[in-house]
mmCIF file of N, CA and C in Angstrom:
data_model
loop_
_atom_site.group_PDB
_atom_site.id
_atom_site.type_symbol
_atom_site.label_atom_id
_atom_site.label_comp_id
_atom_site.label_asym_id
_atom_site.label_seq_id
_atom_site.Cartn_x
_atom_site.Cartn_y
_atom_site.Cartn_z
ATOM 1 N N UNK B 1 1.851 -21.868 13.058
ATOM 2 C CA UNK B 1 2.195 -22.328 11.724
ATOM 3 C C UNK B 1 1.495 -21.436 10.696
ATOM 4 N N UNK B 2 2.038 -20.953 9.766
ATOM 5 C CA UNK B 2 1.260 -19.875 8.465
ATOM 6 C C UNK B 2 0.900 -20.817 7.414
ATOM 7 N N UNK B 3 -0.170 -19.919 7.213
ATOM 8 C CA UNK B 3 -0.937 -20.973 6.061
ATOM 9 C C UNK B 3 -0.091 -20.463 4.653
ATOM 10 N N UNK B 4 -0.460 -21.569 3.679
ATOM 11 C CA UNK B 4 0.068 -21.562 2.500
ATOM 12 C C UNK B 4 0.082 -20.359 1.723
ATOM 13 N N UNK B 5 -1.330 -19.624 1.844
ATOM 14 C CA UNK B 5 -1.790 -18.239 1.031
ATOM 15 C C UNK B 5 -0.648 -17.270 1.995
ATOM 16 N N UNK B 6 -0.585 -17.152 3.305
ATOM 17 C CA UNK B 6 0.353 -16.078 3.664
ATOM 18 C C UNK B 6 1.981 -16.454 3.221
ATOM 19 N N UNK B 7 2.097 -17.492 3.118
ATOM 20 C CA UNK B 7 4.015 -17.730 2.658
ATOM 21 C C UNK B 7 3.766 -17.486 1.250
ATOM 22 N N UNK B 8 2.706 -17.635 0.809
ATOM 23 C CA UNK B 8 3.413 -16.977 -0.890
ATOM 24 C C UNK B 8 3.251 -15.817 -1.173
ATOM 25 N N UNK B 9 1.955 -14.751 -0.339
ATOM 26 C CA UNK B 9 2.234 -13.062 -0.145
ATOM 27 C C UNK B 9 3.223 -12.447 0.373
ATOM 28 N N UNK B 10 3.435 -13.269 1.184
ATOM 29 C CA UNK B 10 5.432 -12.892 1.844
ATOM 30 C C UNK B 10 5.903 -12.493 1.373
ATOM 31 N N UNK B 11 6.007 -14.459 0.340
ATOM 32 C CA UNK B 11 7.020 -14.332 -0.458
ATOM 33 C C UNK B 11 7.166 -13.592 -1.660
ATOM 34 N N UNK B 12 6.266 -12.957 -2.221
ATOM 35 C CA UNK B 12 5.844 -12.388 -3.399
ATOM 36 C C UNK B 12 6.461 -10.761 -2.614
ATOM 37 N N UNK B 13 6.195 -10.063 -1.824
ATOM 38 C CA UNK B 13 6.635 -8.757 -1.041
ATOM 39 C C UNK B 13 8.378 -8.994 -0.894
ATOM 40 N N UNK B 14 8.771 -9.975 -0.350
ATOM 41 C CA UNK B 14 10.151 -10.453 -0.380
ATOM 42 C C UNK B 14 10.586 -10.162 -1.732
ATOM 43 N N UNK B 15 10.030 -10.880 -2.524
ATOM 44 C CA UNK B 15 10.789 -10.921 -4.111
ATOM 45 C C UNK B 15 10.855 -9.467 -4.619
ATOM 46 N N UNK B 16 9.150 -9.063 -4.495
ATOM 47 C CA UNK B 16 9.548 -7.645 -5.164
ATOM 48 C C UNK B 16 10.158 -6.361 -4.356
ATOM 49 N N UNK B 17 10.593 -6.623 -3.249
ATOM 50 C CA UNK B 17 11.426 -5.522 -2.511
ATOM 51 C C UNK B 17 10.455 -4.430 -1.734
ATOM 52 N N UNK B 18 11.285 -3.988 -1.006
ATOM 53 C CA UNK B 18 10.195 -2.963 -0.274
ATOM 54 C C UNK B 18 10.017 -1.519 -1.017
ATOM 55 N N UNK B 19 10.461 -1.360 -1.913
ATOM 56 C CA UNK B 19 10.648 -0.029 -2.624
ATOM 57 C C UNK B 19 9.115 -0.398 -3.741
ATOM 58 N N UNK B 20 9.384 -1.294 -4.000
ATOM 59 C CA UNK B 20 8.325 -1.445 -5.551
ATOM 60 C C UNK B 20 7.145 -2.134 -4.515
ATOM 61 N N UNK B 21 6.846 -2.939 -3.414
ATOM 62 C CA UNK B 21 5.914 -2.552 -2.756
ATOM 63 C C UNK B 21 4.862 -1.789 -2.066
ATOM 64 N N UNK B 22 6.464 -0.410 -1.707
ATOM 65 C CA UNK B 22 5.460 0.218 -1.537
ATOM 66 C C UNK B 22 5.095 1.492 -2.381
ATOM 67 N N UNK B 23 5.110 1.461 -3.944
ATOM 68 C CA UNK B 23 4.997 1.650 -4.992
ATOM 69 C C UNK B 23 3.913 1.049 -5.117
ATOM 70 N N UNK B 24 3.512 0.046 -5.257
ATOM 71 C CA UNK B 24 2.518 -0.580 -5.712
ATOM 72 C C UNK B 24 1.273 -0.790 -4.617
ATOM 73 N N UNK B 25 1.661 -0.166 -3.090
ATOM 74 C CA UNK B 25 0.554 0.147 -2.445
ATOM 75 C C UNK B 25 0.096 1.695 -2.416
ATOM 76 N N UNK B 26 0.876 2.675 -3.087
ATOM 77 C CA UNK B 26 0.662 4.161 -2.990
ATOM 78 C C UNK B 26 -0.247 3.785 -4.943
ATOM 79 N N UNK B 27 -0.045 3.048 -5.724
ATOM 80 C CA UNK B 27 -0.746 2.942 -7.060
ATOM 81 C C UNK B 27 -2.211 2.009 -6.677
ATOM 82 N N UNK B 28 -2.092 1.462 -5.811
ATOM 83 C CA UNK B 28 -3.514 0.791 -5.248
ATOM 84 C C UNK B 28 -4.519 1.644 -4.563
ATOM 85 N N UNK B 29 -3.566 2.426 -3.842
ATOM 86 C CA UNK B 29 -4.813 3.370 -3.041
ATOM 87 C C UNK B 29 -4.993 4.409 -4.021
ATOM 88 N N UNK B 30 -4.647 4.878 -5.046
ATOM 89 C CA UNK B 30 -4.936 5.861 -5.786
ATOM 90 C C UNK B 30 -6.099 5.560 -6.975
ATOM 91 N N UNK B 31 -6.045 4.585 -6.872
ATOM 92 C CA UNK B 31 -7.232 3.725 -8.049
ATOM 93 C C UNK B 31 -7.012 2.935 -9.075
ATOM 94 N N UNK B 32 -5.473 3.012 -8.995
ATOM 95 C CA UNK B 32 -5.237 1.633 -9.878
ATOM 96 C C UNK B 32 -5.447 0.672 -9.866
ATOM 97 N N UNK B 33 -6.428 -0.778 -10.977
ATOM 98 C CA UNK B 33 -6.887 -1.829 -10.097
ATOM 99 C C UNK B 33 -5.631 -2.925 -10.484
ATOM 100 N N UNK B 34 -5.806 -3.903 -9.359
ATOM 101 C CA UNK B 34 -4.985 -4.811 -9.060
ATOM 102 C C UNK B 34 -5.006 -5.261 -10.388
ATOM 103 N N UNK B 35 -5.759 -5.641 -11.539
ATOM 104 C CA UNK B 35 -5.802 -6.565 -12.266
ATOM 105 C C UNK B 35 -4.839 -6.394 -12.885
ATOM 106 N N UNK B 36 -4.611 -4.472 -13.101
ATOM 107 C CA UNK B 36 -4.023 -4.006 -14.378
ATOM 108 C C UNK B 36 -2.197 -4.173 -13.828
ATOM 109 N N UNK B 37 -1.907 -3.674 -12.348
ATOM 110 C CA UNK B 37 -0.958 -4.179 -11.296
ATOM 111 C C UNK B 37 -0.160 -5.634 -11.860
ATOM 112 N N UNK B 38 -0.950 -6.467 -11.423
ATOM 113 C CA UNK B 38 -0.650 -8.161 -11.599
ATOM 114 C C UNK B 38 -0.322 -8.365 -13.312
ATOM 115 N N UNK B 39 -0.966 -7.956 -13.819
ATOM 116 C CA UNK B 39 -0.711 -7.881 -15.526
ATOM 117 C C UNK B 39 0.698 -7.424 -15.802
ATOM 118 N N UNK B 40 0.839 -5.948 -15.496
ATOM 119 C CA UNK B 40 2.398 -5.244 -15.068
ATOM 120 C C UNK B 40 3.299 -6.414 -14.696
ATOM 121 N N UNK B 41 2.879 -6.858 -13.791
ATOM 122 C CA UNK B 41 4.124 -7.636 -12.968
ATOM 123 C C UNK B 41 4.551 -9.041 -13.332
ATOM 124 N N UNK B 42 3.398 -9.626 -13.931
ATOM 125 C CA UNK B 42 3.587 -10.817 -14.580
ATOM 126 C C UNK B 42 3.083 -11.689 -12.988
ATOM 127 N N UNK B 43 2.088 -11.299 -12.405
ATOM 128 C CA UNK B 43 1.752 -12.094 -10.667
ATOM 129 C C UNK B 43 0.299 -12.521 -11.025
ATOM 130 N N UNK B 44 -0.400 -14.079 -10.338
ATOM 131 C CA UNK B 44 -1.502 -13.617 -9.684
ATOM 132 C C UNK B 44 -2.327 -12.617 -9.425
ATOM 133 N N UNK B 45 -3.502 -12.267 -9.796
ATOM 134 C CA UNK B 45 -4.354 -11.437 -9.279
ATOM 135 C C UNK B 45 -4.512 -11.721 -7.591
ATOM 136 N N UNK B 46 -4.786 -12.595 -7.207
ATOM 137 C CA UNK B 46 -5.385 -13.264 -6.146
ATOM 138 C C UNK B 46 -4.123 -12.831 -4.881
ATOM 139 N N UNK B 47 -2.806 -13.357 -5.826
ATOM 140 C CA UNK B 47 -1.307 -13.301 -4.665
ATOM 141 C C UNK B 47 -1.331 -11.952 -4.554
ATOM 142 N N UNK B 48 -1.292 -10.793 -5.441
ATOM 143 C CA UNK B 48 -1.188 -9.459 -5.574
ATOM 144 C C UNK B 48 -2.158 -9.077 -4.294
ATOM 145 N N UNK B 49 -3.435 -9.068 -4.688
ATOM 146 C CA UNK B 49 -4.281 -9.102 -4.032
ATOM 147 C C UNK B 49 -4.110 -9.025 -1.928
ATOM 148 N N UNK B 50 -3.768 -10.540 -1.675
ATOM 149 C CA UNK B 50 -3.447 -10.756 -0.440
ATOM 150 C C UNK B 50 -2.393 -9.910 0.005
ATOM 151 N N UNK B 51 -1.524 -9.868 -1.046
ATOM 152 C CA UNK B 51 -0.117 -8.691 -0.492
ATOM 153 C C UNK B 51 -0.454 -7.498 -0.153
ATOM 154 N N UNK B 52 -1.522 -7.068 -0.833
ATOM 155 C CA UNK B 52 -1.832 -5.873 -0.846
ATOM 156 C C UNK B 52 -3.328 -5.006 0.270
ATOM 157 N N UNK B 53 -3.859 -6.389 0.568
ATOM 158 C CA UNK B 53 -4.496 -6.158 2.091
ATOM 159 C C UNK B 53 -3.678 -6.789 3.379
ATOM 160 N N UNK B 54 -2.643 -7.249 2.992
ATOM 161 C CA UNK B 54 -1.502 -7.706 4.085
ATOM 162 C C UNK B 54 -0.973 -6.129 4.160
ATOM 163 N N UNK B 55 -0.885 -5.323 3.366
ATOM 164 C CA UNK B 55 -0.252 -3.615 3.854
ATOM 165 C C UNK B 55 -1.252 -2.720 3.945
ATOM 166 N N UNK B 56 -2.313 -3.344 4.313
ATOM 167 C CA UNK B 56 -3.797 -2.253 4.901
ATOM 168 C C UNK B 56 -4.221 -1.847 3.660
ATOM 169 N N UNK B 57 -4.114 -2.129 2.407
ATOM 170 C CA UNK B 57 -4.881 -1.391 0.787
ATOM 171 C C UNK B 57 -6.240 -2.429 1.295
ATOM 172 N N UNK B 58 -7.434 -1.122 1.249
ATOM 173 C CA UNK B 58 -8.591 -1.772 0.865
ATOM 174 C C UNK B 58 -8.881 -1.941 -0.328
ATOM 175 N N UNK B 59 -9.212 -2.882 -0.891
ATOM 176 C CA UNK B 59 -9.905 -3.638 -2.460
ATOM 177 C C UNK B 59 -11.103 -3.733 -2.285
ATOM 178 N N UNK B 60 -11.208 -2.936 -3.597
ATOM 179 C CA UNK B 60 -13.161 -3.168 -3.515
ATOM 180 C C UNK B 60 -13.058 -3.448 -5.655
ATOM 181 N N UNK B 61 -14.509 -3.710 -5.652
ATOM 182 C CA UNK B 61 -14.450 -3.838 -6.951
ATOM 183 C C UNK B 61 -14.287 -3.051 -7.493
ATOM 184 N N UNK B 62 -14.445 -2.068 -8.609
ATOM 185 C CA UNK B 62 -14.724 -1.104 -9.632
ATOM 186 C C UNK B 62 -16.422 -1.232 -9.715
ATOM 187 N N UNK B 63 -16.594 0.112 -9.188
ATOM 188 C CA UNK B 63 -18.310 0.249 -9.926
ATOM 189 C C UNK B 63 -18.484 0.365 -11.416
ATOM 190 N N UNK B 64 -19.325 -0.251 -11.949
ATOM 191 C CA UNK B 64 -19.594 0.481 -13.524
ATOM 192 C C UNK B 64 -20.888 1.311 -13.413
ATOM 193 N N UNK B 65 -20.656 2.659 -13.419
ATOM 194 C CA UNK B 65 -20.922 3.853 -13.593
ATOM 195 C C UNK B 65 -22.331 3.349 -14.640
ATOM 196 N N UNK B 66 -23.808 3.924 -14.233
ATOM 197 C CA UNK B 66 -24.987 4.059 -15.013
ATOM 198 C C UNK B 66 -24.416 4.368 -16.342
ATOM 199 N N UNK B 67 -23.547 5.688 -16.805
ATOM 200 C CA UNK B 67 -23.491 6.010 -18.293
ATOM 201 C C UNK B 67 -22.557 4.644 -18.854
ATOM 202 N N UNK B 68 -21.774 4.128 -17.960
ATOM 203 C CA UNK B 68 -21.110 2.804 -18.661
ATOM 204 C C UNK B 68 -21.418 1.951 -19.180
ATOM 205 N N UNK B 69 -22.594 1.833 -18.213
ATOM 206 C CA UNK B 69 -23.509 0.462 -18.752
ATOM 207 C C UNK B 69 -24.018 0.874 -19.631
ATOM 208 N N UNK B 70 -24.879 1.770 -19.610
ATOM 209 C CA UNK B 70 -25.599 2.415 -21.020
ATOM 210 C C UNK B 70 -24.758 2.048 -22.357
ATOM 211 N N UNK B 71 -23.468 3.262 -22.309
ATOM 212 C CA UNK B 71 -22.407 2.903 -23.002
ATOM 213 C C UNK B 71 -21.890 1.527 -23.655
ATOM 214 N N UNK B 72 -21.976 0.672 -22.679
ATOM 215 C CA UNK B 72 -21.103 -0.878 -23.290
ATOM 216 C C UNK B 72 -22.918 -1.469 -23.856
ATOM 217 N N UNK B 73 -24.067 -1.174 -23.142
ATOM 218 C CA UNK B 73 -25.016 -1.544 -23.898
ATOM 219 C C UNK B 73 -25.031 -1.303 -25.676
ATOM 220 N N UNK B 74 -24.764 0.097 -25.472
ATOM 221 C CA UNK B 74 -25.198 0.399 -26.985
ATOM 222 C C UNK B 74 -24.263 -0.470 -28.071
ATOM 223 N N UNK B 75 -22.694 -0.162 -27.195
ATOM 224 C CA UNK B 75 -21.658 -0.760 -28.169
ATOM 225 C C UNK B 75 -21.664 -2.390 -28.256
ATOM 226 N N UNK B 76 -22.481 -3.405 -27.541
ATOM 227 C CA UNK B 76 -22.476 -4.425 -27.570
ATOM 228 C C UNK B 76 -23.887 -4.812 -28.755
ATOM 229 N N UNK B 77 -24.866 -3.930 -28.363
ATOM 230 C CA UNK B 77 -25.745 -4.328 -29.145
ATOM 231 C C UNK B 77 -25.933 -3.969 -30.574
ATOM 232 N N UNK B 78 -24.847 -2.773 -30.641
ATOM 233 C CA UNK B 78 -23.821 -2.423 -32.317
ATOM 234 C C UNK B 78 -22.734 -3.554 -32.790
ATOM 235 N N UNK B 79 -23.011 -4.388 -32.071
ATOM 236 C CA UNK B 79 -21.760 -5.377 -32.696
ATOM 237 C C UNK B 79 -20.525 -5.501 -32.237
ATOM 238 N N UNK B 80 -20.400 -4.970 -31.104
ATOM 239 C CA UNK B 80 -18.896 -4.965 -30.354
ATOM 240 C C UNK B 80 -18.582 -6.207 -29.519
ATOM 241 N N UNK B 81 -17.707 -6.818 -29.514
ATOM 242 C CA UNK B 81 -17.523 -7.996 -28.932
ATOM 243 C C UNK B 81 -17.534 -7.744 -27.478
ATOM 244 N N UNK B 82 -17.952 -9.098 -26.263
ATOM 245 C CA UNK B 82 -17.079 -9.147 -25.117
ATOM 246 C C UNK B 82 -16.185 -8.425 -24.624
ATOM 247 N N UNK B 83 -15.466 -9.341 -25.448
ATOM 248 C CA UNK B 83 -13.620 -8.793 -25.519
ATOM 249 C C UNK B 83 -13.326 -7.795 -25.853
ATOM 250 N N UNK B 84 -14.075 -6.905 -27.082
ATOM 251 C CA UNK B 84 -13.238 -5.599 -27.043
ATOM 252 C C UNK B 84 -14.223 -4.283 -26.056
ATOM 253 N N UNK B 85 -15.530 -4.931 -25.587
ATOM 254 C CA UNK B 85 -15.541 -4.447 -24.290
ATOM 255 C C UNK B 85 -14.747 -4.159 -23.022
ATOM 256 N N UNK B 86 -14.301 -5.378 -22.415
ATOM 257 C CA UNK B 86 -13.638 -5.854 -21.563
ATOM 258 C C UNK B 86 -12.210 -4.756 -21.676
ATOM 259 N N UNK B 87 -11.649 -4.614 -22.983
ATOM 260 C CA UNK B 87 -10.210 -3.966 -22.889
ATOM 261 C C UNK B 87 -10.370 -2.693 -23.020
ATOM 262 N N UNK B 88 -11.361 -1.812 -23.808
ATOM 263 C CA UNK B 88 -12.090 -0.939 -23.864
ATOM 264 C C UNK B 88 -12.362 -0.218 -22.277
ATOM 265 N N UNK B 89 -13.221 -1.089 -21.399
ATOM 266 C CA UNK B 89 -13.515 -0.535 -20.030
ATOM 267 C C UNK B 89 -12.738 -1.036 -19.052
ATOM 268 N N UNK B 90 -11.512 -1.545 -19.381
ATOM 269 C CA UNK B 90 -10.977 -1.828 -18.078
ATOM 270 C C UNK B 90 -11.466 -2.750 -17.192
ATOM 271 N N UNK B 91 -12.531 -3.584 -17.941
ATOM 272 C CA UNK B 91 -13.183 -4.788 -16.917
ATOM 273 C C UNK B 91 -13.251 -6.113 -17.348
ATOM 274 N N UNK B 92 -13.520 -7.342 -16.140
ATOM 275 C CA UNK B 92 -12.949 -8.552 -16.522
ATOM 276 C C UNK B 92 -14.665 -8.751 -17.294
ATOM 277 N N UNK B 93 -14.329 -9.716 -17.679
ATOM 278 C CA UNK B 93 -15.576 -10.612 -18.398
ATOM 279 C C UNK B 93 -16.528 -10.601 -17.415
ATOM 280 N N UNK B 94 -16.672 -11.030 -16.305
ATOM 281 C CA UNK B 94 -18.154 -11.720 -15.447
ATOM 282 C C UNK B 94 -18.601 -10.029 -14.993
ATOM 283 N N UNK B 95 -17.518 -8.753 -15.477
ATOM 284 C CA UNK B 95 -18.223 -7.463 -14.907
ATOM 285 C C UNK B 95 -18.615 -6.895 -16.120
ATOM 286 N N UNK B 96 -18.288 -7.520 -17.454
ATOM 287 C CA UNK B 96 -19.174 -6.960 -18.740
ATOM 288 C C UNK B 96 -20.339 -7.400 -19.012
ATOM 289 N N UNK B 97 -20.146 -8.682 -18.620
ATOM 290 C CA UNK B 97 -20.920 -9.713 -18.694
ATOM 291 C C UNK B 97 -22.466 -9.278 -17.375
ATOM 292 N N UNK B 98 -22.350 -8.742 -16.122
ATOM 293 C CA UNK B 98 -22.904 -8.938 -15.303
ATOM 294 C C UNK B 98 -23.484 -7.381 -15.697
ATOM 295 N N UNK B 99 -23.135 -6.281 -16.269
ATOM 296 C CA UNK B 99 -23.097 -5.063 -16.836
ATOM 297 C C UNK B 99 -24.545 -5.097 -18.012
ATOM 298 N N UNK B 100 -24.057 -6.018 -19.254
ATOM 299 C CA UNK B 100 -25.505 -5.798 -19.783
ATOM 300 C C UNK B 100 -26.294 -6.596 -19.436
ATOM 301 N N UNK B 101 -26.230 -7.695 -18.263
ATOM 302 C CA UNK B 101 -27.369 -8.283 -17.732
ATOM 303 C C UNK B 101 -28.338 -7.240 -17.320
ATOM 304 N N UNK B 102 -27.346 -6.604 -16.167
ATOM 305 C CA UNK B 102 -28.625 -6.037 -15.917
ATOM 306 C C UNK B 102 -29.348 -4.298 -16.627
ATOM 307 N N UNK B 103 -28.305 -4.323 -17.488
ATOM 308 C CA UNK B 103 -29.354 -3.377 -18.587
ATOM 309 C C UNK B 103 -30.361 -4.170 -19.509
ATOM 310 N N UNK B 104 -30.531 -5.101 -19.096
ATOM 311 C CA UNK B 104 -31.341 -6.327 -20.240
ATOM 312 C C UNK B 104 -30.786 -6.651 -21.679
ATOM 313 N N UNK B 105 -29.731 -6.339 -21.373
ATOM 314 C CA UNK B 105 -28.916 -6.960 -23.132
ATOM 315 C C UNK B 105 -29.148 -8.276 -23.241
ATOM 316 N N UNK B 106 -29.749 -8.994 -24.004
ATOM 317 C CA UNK B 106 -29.560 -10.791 -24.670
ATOM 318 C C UNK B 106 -28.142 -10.900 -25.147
ATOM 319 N N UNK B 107 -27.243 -11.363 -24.581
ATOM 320 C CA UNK B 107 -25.913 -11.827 -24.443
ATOM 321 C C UNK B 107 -25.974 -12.847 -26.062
ATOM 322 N N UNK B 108 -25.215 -12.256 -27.043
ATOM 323 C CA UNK B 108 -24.843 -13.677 -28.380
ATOM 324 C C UNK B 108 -24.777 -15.039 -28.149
ATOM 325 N N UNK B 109 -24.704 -15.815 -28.878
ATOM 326 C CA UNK B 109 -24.082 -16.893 -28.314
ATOM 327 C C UNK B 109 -22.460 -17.127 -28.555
ATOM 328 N N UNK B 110 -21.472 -17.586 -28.036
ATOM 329 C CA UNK B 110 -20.071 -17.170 -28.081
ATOM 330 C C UNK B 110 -20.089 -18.545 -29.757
ATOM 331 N N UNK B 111 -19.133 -17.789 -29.656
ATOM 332 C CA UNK B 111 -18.713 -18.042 -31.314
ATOM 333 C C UNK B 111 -17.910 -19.089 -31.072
ATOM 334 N N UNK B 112 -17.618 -20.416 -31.830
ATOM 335 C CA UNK B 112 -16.679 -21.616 -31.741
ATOM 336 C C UNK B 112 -15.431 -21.716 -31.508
ATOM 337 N N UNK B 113 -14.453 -22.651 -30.838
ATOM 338 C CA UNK B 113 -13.267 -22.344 -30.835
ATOM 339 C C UNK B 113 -13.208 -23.156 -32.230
ATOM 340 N N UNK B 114 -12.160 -22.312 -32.678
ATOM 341 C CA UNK B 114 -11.420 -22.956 -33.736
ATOM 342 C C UNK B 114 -10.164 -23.784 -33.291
ATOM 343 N N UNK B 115 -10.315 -25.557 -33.581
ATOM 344 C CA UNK B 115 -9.292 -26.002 -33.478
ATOM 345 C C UNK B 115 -7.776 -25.650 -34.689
ATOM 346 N N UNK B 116 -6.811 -25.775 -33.849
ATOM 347 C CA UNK B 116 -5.510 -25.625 -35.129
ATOM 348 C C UNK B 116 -4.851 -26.995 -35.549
#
């Protein structure tokens, strides 16, 4: 019996055809990350993901590079948001976030949602 996570990588390889699969495993092994992939496609990170070690692509994280951190240090502690970190380097929040931890940045405190 297949578990739930393999019938919807299937099914997700099914839907998008074998042509744009394996398109999207020759753009995985080259260094494109899944996030930016799944964004493209309008998918899951996670479903993308499984499809894509279901066709032998190893996934690893993205390193952030010593001058990066440096880099998003300076620009965070100039006043640059999170967020325009995050779109800036190509990385999710908990890796900007985990980035000037350990350059010792004191993280803001996040700013209020505004109700509408």
């Amino acid at each position: 019996m297949s578990t739930p996570d393999a019938y919807r990588s299937h099914e997700l390889s099914k839907r998008l055809g074998s042509v744009k699969v394996a398109e999207l495993v020759q753009r995985a092994k080259t260094g494109e990350s899944v996030r930016s992939l799944a964004r493209e496609l309008g998918v899951a990170n996670s479903a993308l993901t499984r499809m894509l070690r279901e066709q032998g692509v190893q996934i690893s994280k993205r390193k952030v590079s010593d001058e990066e951190a440096a880099a998003m240090a300076r620009d965070y502690e100039a006043g640059r948001t999170m967020s325009e970190l995050e779109k800036e380097y190509g990385l999710s929040h908990g890796a900007v976030l985990r980035s000037l931890h350990r350059s010792g940045v004191e993280t803001r405190a996040r700013a209020p949602r505004r109700r509408h």
